[in-house]
Each structure stands twice: as structure tokens, then as C-alpha cells.
Coordinates of C-alpha atoms in Angstrom, one line a residue:
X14 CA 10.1 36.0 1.3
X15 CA 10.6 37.5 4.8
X16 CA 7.0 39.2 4.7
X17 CA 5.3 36.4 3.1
X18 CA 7.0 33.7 6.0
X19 CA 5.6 36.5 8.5
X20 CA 2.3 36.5 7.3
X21 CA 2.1 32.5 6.7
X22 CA 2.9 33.1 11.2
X23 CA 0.3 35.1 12.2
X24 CA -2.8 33.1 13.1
X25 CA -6.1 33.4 11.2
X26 CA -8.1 37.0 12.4
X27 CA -11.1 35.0 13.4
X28 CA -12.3 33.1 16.1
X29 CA -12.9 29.9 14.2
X30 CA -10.9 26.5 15.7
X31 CA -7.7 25.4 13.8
X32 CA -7.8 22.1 12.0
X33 CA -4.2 21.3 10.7
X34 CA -3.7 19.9 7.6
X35 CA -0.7 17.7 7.7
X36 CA -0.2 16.6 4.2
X37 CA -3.1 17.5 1.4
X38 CA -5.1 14.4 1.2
X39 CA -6.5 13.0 -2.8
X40 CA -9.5 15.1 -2.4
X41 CA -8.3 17.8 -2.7
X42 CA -6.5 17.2 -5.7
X43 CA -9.6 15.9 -7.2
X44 CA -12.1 18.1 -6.3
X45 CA -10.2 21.5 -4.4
X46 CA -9.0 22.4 -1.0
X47 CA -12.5 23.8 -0.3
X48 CA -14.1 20.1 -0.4
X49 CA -14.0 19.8 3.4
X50 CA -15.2 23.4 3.8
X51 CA -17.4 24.1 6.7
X52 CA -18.5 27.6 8.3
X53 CA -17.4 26.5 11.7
X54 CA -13.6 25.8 11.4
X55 CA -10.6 26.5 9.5
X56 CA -7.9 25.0 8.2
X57 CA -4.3 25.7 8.5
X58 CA -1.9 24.4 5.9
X59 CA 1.9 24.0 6.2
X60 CA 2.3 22.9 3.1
X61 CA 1.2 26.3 1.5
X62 CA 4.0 28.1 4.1
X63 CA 7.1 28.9 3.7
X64 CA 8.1 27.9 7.0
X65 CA 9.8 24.6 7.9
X66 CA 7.2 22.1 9.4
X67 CA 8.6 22.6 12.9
X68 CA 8.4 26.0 12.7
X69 CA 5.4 26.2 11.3
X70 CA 3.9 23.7 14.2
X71 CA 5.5 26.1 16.7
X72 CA 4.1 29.5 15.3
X73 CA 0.5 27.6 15.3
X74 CA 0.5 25.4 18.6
X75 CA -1.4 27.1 21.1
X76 CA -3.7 27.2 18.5
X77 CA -4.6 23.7 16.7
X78 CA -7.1 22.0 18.0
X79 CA -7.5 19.3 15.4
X80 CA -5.8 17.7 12.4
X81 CA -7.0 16.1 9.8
X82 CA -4.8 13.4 7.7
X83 CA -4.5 10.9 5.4
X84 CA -3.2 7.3 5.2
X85 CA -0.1 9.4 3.5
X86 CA 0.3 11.6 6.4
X87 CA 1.8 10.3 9.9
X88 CA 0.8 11.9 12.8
X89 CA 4.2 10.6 15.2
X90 CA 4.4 11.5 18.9
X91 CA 6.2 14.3 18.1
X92 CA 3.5 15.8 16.3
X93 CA 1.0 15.2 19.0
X94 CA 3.4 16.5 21.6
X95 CA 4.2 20.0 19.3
X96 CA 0.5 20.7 19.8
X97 CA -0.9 21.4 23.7
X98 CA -4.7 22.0 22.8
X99 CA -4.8 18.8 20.0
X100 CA -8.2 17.4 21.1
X101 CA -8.7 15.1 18.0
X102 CA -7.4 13.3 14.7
X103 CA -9.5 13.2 11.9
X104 CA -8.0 10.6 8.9
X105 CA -9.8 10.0 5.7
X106 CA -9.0 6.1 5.6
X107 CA -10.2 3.1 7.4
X108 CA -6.5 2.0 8.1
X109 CA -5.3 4.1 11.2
X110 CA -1.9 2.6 11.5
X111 CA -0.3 6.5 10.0
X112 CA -1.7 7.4 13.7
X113 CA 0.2 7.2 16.8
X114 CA -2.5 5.7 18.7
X115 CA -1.0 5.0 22.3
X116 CA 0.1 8.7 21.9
X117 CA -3.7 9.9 21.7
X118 CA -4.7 7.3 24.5
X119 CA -2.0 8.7 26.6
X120 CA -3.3 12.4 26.0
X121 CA -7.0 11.9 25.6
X122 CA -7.2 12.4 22.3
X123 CA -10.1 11.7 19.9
X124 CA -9.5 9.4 16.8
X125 CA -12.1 9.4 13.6
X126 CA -11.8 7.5 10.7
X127 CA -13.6 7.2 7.4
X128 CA -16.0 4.5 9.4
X129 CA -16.6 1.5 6.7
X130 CA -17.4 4.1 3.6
X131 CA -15.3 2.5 1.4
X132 CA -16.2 -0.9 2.1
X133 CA -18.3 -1.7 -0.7
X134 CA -15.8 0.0 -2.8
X135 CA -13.1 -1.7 -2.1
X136 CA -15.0 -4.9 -2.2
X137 CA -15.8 -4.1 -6.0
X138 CA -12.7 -3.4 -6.6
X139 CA -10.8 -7.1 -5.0
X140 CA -13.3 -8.9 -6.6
X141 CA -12.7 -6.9 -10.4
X142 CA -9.3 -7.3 -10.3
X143 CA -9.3 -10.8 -9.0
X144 CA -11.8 -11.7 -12.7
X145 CA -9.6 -9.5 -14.5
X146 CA -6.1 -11.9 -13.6
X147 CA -8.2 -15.2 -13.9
X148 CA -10.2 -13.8 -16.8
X149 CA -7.0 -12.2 -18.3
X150 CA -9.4 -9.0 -19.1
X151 CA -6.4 -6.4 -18.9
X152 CA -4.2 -8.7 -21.3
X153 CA -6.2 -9.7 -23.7
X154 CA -7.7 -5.9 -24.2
X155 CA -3.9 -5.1 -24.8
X156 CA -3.8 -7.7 -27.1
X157 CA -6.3 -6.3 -29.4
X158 CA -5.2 -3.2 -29.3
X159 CA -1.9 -4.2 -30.3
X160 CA -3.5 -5.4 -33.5
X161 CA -2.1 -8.8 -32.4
X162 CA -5.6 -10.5 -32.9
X163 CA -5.7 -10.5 -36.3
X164 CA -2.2 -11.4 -37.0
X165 CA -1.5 -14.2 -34.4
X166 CA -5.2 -15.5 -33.8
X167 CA -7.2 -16.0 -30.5
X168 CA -5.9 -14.8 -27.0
X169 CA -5.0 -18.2 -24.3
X170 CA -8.2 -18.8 -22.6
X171 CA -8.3 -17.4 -18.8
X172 CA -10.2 -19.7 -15.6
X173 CA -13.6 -19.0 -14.8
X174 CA -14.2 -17.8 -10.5
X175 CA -17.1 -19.7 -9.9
X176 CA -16.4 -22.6 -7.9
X177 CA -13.4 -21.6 -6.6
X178 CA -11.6 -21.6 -3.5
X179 CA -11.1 -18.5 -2.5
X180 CA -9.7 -17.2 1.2
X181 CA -10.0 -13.8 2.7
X182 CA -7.2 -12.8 5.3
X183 CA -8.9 -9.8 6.9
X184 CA -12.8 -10.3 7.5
X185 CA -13.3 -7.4 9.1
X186 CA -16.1 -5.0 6.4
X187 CA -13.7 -4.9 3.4
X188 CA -13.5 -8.8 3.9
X189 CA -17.2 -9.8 4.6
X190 CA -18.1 -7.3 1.8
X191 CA -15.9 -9.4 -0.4
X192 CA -17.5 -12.7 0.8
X193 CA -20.8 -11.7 -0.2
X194 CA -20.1 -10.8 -4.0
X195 CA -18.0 -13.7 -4.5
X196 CA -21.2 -16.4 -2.7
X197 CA -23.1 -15.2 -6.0
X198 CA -20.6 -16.5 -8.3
X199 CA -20.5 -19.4 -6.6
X200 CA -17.4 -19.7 -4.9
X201 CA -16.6 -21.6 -1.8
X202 CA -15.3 -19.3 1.4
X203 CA -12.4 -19.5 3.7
X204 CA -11.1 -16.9 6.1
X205 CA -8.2 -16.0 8.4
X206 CA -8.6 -13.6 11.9
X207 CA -7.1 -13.5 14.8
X208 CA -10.3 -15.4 16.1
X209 CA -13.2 -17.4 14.5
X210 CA -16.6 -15.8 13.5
X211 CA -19.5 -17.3 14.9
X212 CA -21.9 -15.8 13.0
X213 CA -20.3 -16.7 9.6
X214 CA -20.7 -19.7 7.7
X215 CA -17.3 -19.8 6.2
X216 CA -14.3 -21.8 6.7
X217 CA -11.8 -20.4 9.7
X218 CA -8.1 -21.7 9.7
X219 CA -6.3 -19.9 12.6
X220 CA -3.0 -20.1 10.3
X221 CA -2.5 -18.2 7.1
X222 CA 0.0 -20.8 5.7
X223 CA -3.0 -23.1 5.7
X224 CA -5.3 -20.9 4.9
X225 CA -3.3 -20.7 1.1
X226 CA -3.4 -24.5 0.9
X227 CA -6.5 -24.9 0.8
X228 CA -7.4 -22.1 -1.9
X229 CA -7.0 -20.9 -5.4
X230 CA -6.9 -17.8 -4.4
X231 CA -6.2 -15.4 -1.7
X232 CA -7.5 -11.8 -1.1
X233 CA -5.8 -9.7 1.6
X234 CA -8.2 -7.5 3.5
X235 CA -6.5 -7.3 6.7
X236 CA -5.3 -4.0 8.5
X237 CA -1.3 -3.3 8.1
X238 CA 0.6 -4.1 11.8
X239 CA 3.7 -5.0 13.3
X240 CA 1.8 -8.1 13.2
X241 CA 0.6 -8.4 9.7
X242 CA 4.2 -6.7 8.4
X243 CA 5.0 -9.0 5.6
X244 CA 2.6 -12.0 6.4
X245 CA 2.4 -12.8 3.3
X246 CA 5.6 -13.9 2.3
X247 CA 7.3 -17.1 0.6
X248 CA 6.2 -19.5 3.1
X249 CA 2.1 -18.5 2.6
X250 CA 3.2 -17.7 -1.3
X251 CA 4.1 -21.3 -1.9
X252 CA 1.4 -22.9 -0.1
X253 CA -1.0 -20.9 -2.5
X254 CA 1.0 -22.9 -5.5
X255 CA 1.7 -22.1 -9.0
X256 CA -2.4 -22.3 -9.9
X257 CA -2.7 -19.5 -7.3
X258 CA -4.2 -16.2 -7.7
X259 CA -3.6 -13.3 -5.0
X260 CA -4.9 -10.0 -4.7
X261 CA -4.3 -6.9 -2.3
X262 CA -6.7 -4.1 -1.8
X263 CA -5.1 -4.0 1.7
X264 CA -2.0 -2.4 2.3
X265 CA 1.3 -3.0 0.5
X266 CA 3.7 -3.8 3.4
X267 CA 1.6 -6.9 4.6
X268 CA 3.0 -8.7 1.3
X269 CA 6.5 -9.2 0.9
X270 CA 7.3 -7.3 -2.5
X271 CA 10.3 -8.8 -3.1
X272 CA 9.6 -12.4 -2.6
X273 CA 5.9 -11.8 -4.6
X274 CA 8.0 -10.3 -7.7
X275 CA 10.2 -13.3 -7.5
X276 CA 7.2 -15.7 -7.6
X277 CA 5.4 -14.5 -10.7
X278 CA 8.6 -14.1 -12.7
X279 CA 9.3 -17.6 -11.8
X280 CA 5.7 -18.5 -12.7
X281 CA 5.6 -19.8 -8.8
X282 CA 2.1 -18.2 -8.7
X283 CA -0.7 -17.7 -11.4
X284 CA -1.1 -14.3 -11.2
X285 CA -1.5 -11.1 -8.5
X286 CA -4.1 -8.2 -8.8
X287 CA -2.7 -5.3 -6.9
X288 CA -3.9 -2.0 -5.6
X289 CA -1.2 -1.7 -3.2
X290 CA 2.8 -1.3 -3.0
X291 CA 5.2 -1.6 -0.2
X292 CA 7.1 1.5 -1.4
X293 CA 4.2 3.8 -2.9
X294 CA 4.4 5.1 -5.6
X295 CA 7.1 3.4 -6.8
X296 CA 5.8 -0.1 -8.1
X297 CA 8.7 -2.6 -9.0
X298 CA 9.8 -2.4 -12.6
X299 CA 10.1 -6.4 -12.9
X300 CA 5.9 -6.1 -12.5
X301 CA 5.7 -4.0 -15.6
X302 CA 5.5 -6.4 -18.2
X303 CA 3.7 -9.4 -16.4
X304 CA 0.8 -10.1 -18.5
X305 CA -0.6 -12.1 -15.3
X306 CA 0.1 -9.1 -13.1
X307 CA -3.1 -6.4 -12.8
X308 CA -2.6 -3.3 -11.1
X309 CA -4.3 0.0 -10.1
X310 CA -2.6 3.0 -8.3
X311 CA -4.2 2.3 -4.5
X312 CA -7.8 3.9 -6.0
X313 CA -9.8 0.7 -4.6
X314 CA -11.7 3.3 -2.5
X315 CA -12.1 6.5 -4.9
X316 CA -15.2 6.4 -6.5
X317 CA -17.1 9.4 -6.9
X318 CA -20.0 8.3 -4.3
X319 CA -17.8 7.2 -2.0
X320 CA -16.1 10.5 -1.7
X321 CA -18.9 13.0 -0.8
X322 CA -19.6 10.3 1.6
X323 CA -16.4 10.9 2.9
X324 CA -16.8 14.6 2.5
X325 CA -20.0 14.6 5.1
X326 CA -18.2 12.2 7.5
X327 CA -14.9 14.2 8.1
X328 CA -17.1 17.4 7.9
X329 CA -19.4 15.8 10.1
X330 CA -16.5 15.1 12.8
X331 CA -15.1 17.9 12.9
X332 CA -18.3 19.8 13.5
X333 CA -19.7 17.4 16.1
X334 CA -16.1 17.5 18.1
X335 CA -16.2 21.7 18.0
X336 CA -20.0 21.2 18.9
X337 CA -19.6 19.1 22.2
X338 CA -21.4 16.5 20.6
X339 CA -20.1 12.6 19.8
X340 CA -18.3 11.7 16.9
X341 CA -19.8 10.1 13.8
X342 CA -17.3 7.5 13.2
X343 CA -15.1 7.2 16.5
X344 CA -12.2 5.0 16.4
X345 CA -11.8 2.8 19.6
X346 CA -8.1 3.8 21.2
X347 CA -8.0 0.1 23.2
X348 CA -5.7 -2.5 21.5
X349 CA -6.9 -2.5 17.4
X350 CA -7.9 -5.9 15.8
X351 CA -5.4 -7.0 13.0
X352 CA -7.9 -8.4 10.5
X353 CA -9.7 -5.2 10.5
X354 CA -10.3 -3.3 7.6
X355 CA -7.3 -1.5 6.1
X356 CA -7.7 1.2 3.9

């Protein structure tokens, strides 16, 4: 063990730059460690190293010049203050709240995102599930597969989207995405920001508790704050009403879990489609057997497409920051918008 923690120390034999890996992100469990490959820098992974992090970050900090992270990886102050030569942060989501941005302001540090690739994606994906809990897809397909059909007759009928009410907290790309697939259906639009949209046609209410008055549904869109930490909550949960349908391709923490569980037990609500959890993975065990509850395990964004775009992109970054050149998909470090996309 000695030999192979003194061998996980020494630095690469090469003159390549060091991009730290923090915490593996889901490509590479999908497709390899090599997907974000590239001839002109190398990766350095504590996770494969028998060192504790801190050491590990010692051994390597004259060294790293970059890091590259996920929305499951935090990159604290402390991190950022381990590493002398860190000229930039690369994450594979939209959502940048994992990154310690007034730390990177205060050093000069370069932030990149995943731009708005998963946009379209995730738009798909609020407007699927929100069909599937008014359309009662996921329920009824377990009803016939239970064999129930034949022995207990036809399924209850679900609610049809078009014409419906539906509000969007978050327009940022997810949310205007998400207003464009649901005009076809038709459905009428409301939205929530921190400021009203001049160029959009759609409802603006400056208040999320009114917002949910005046829909049948709500789809959360907005970026994960201090701010947006449990917006959603009882309040905003009972001004949507018992006919009410909400759905979160956001992040989990902007709806109160506790308070949303207690609601569909109670019947409070119509239904929920949910990518996201406040505690990921662990979902709550009351959700389990809702039949008006739909969830998927935060994969809003992975599609196969959407991926190698991501691939190019980080790649991209990296190669453009080594090369002197600007980014592809730089992040502004002045204060962040909280209905901006959130993945």
C-alpha cells in the first residue's frame, strides 16, 4: 500500500496541464473515464488514490491548473485555496450553485458550464412527465401489467394538458424551452422571475404564491439559491389547490420535501412529476406507492445526443483555456440570476 500511495504522489512524467477530477461525473460511468479525453491535458483523479483528499490536493497543488466537476461535486473555498495555479472550473451542468463563485471572482478564476445543452432535454422531459401525472401513463401501464385490467375493468380516466394553466418559475432556457412545447398543445402561459420579460408574450406575476393561484399546474425551472431554498413550500403548495399538478426538473432543495410528501398523501395536490430530490439519492419512502406521483432519478438531461454535446463543450474548454483562447461556454462571475436555468 506504501508503494502504491507513493506512486498515486508523484506527478504525471509529461508536460501536459493537470485537470483535477473532483468526483467522477455520470459520463463516465456511462461511457468511460476516457470520454473527456483530449491530447492536450490530463487528468488527475483522487478518487483512484489511496491518499486522503487533502493529501492528495497537497501532493498535486503546484500542479492543477484546472478542475472539472459535476453538480455532485462542490468546489468550496477551501478547494480553491489548496490549489495556487487553479486558472479555471469546468462543470458539466447548467446549475453552478456546487461552485464557490465569489471564491473564483476573488482569485480570477475562469468558470464554464454546460452552456444551455441540456435545454431542450430537459424541456422534453418537464413536459413528459407533467402528461404522464395528468394522463396517469405510468399508473395505468402498471395497471396492466399487474393483470388488473382484465379482472377489475377500465383504469380512472386522467385530464387532458391542452387548455391548461400552466406557470413556469424559472424562464431562463429550460423554462422558455418549456413554454414553447406546451403553446402547441394549447395551453395558456404564466411565468415567475425575478423581473418581467419584455419580449415574451406570457403572463408575469412578480410573486410565486400568485403565480400557483392562477394555474393548474406549476413547472419549476428556476436555478437552486439561498433565495430559491425551499420556495416552493406549503404556502405556494396550497395556492396551487387540490386540482394542482407540479413538476421539478430543477433542483430538489427549491421544493420543500417534507411539506410536498405531506400534500399528496393528504390528496392536497393532484399529483407531482419529479426528477429531483432534496436528499439525492435517497427519495422519501411515503412517495413510493403514490399512483399520482411520477419520478425519474435526475436524468432530465441524459440523453445520448445531449452527451457528446457535452463531451465537445467540456473538451472544448479545457482546450481553448490551455490554448489562450476564450471559452466556449463562459459563465459570468457578477451576481447570478435566480430564475436561470438549473441543471
Amino acid at each position: 500500500m506504501a508503494v502504491a500511495a507513493e506512486n498515486q504522489s508523484q506527478p504525471p512524467q509529461n508536460d501536459l496541464p493537470d485537470v483535477l477530477i473532483l468526483k467522477p461525473p455520470t459520463a463516465f460511468s456511462i461511457f468511460g473515464d476516457h470520454f473527456f479525453h483530449s491530447p492536450k491535458f490530463q487528468f488527475l483523479k483522487p478518487f483512484e488514490s489511496p491518499l486522503p483528499l487533502p493529501q492528495f490536493l497537497l501532493t498535486h497543488a503546484q500542479s492543477v491548473q484546472a478542475i472539472l466537476t459535476s453538480a455532485s461535486g462542490s468546489v468550496t473555498a477551501d478547494t480553491i485555496r489548496l490549489l495556487p495555479r487553479l486558472g479555471l472550473v469546468v462543470t458539466t451542468s447548467q446549475g453552478i450553485n456546487h461552485i464557490d463563485l465569489s471564491e473564483c471572482r476573488r482569485r480570477g478564476i475562469a468558470v464554464a458550464g454546460a452552456g444551455t445543452i441540456f435545454s431542450t432535454d430537459c424541456a422534453d422531459s418537464a413536459v413528459g412527465l407533467l402528461l404522464d401525472v395528468l394522463r396517469k401513463v405510468s399508473a395505468a401501464n402498471r395497471y396492466v401489467k399487474q393483470g388488473l385490467w382484465s379482472t377489475q375493468g377500465n383504469y380512472p380516466l386522467g385530464y387532458k394538458l391542452g387548455g391548461k394553466q400552466v406557470g413556469i418559475v424559472g424562464l431562463g432556457s429550460i423554462g422558455t424551452e418549456v413554454a414553447k412545447r406546451l403553446e402547441a398543445f394549447p395551453c395558456s402561459i404564466s411565468y415567475n422571475s425575478r423581473s418581467k420579460k419584455p419580449s415574451v408574450p406570457y403572463t408575469f406575476y412578480p410573486n410565486v404564491v400568485e403565480l400557483a393561484v392562477n394555474c393548474d399546474a406549476l413547472i419549476i425551472c428556476c436555478a437552486l439559491t439561498d433565495e430559491t431554498h425551499h420556495l416552493i413550500g406549503k404556502e405556494v403548495l396550497s395556492a396551487l389547490g387540490k386540482d394542482g399538478v407540479i413538476i421539478n426538473i430543477a433542483r430538489g432543495p427549491i421544493i420543500d420535501e417534507k411539506e410536498l410528501v405531506q400534500c399528496l398523501i393528504k390528496r392536497e395536490i393532484r399529483g407531482a412529476g419529479l426528477d429531483v430530490f432534496e436528499h439525492e439519492p435517497d427519495v422519501p419512502v411515503e412517495l413510493l406507492a403514490l399512483d399520482n406521483v411520477v419520478m425519474s432519478p435526475h436524468n432530465a438531461v441524459c440523453t445520448t445526443e445531449s452527451l457528446e454535446e457535452l463531451r465537445k463543450t467540456v473538451v472544448g474548454n479545457f482546450e481553448a483555456f490551455f490554448s489562450n483562447e476564450p471559452l466556449l461556454t463562459p459563465v459570468p462571475l457578477d451576481d447570478r440570476p435566480h430564475s436561470s436555468v438549473a441543471r
